mmCIF file with all atom_site columns, C-alpha atoms in Angstrom:
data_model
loop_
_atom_site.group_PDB
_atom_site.id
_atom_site.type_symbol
_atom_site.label_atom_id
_atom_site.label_alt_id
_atom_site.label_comp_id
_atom_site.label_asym_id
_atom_site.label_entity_id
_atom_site.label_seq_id
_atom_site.pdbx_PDB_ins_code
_atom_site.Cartn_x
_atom_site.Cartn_y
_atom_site.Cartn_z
_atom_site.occupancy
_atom_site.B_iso_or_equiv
_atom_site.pdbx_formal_charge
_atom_site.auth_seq_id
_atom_site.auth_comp_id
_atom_site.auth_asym_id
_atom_site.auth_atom_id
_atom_site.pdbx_PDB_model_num
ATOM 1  C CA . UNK A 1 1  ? 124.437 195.361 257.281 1.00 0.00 ? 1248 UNK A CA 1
ATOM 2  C CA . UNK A 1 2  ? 121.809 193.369 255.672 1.00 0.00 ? 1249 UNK A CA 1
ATOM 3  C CA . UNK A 1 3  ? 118.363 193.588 257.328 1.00 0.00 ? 1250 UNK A CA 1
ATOM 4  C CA . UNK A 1 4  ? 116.725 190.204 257.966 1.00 0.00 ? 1251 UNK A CA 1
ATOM 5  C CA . UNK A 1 5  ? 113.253 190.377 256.909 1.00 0.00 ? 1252 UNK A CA 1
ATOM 6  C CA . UNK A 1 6  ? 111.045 187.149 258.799 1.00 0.00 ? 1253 UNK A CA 1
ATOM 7  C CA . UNK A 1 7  ? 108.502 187.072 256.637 1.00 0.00 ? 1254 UNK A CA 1
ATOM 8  C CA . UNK A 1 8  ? 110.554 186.131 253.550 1.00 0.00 ? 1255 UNK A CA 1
ATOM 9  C CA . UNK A 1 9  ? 112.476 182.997 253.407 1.00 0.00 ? 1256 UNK A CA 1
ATOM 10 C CA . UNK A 1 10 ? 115.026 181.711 250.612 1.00 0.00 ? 1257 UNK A CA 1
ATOM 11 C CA . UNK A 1 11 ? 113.946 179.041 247.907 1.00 0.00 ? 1258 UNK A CA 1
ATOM 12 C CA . UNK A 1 12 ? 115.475 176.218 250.388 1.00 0.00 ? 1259 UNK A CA 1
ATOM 13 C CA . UNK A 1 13 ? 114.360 177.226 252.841 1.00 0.00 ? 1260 UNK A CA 1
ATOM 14 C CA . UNK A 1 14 ? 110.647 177.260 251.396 1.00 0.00 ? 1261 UNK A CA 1
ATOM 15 C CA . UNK A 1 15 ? 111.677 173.471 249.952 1.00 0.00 ? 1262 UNK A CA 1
ATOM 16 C CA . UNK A 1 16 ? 112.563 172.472 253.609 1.00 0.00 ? 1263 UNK A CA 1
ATOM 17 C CA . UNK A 1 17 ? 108.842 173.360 254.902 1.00 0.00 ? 1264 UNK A CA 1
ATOM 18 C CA . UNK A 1 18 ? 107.230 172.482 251.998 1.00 0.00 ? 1265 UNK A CA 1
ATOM 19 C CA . UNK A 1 19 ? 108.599 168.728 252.852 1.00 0.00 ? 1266 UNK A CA 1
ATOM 20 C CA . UNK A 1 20 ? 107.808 169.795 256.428 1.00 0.00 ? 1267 UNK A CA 1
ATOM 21 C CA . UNK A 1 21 ? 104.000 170.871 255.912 1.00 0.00 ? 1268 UNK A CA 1
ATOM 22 C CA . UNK A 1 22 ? 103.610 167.296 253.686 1.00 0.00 ? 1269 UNK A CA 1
ATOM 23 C CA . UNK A 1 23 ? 104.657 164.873 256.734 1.00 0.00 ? 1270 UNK A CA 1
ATOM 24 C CA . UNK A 1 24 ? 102.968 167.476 259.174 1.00 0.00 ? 1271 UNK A CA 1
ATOM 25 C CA . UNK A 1 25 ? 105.814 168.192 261.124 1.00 0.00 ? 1272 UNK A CA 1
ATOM 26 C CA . UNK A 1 26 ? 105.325 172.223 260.097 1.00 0.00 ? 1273 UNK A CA 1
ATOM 27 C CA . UNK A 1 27 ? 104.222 174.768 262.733 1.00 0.00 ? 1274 UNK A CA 1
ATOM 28 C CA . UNK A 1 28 ? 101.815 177.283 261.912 1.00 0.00 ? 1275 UNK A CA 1
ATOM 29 C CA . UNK A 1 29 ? 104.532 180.017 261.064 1.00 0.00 ? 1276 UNK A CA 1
ATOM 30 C CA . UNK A 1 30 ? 106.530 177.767 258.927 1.00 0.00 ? 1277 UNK A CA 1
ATOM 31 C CA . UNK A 1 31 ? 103.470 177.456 256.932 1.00 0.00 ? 1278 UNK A CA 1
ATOM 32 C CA . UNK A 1 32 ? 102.270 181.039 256.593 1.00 0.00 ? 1279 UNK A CA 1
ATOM 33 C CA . UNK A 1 33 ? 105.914 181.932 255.337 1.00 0.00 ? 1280 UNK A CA 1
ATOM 34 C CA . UNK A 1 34 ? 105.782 179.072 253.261 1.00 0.00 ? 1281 UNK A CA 1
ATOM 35 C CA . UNK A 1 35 ? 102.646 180.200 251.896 1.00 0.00 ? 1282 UNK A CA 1
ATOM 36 C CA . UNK A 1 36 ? 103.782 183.573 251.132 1.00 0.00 ? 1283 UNK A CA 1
ATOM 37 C CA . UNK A 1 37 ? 107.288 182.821 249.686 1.00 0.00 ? 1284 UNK A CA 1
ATOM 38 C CA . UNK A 1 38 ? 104.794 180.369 247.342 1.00 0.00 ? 1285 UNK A CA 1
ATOM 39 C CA . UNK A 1 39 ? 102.873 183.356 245.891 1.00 0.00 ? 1286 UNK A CA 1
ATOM 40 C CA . UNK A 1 40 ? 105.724 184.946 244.905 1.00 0.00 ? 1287 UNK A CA 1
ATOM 41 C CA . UNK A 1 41 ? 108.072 182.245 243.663 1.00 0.00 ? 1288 UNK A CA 1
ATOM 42 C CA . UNK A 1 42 ? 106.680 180.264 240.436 1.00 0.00 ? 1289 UNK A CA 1
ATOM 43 C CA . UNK A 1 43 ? 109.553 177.531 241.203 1.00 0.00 ? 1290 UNK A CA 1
ATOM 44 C CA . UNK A 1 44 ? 108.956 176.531 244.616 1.00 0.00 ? 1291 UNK A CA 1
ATOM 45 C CA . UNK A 1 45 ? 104.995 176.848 243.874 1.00 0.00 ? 1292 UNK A CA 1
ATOM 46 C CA . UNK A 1 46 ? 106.109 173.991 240.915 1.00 0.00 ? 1293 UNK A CA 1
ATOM 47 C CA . UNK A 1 47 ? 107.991 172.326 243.291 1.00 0.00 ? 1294 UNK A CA 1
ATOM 48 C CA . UNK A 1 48 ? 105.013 172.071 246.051 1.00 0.00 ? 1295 UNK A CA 1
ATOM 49 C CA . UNK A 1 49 ? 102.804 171.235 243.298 1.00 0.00 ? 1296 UNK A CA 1
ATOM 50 C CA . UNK A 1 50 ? 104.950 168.179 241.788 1.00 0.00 ? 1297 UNK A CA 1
ATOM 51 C CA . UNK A 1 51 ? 106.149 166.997 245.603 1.00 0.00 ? 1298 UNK A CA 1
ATOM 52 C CA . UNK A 1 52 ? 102.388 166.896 246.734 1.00 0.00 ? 1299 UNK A CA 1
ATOM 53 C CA . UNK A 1 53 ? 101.344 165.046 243.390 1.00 0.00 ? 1300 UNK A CA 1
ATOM 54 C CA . UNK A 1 54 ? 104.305 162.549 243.976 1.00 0.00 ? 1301 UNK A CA 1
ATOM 55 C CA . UNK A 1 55 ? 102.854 162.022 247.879 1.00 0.00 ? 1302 UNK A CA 1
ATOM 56 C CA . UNK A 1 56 ? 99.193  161.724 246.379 1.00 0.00 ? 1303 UNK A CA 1
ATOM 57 C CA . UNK A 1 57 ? 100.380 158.918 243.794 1.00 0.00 ? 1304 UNK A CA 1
ATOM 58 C CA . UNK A 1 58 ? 102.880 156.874 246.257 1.00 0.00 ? 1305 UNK A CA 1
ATOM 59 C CA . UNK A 1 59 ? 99.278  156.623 248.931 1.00 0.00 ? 1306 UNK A CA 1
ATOM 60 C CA . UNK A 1 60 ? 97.257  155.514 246.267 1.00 0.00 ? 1307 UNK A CA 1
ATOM 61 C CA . UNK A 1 61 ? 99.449  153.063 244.969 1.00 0.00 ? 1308 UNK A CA 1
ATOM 62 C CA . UNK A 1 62 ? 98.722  150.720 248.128 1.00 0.00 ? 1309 UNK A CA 1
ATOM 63 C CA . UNK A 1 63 ? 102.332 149.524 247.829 1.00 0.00 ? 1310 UNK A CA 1
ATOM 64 C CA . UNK A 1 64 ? 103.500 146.004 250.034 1.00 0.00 ? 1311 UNK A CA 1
ATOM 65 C CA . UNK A 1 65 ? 106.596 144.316 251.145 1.00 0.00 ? 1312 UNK A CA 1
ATOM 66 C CA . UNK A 1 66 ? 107.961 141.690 250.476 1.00 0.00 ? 1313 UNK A CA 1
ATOM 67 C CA . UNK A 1 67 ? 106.663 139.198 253.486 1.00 0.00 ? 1314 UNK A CA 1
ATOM 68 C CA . UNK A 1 68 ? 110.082 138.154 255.729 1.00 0.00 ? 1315 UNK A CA 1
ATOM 69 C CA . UNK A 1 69 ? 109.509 134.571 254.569 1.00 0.00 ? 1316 UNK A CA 1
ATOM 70 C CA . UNK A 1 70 ? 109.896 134.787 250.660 1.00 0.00 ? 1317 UNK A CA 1
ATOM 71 C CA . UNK A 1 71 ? 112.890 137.406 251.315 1.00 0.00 ? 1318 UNK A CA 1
ATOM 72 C CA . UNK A 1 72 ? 114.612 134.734 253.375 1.00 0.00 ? 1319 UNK A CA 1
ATOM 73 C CA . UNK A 1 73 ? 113.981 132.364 250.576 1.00 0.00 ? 1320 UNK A CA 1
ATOM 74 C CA . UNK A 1 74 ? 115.024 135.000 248.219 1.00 0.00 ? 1321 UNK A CA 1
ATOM 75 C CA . UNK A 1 75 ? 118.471 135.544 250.195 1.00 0.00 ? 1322 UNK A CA 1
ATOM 76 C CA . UNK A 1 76 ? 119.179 131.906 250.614 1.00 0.00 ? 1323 UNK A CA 1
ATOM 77 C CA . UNK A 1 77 ? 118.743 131.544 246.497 1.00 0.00 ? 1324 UNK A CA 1
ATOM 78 C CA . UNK A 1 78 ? 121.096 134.369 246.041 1.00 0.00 ? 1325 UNK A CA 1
ATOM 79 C CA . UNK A 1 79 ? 124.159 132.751 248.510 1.00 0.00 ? 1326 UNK A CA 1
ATOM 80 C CA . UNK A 1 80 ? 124.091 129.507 246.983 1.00 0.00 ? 1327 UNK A CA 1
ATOM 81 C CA . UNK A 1 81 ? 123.660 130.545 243.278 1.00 0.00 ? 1328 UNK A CA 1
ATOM 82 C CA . UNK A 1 82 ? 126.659 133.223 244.377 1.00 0.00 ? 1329 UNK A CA 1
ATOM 83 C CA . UNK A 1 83 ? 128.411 130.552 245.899 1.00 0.00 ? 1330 UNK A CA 1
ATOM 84 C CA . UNK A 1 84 ? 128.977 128.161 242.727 1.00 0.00 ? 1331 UNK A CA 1
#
């Protein structure tokens, strides 16, 4: 019988919280064994790294919609040109 150890999680499991801790929806647990899966696992610690460097990059790129007007405009266009 295999003995189930708490403390250490499996890779997707430590991918799971790692998306977890980023959108704060983590409890404190989740994070310590996240944290020390990460100090012995070089992939997941990549993985953090490039997930939290992809977060950083999609706040600072102060993204916008498309306003509902110009997308009604846009659909309209679409149905008649579609329509010929």
């Amino acid at each position: 019988m295999k003995k189930n150890n708490t403390f250490f999680i499996s890779c997707d499991t430590a991918q799971q919280q790692c998306d977890k801790v980023q959108y704060k929806e983590a409890t404190l647990y989740e994070k310590f064994t996240l944290r020390l899966h990460l100090l012995f696992c070089k992939y997941c610690k990549f993985y953090t790294k490039k997930n939290h460097k992809l977060t950083d990059l999609i706040h600072q790129g102060h993204l916008h919609s498309i306003p509902n007007e110009n997308k009604s405009k846009m659909k309209s266009l679409l149905n008649k040109e579609i329509s010929k």
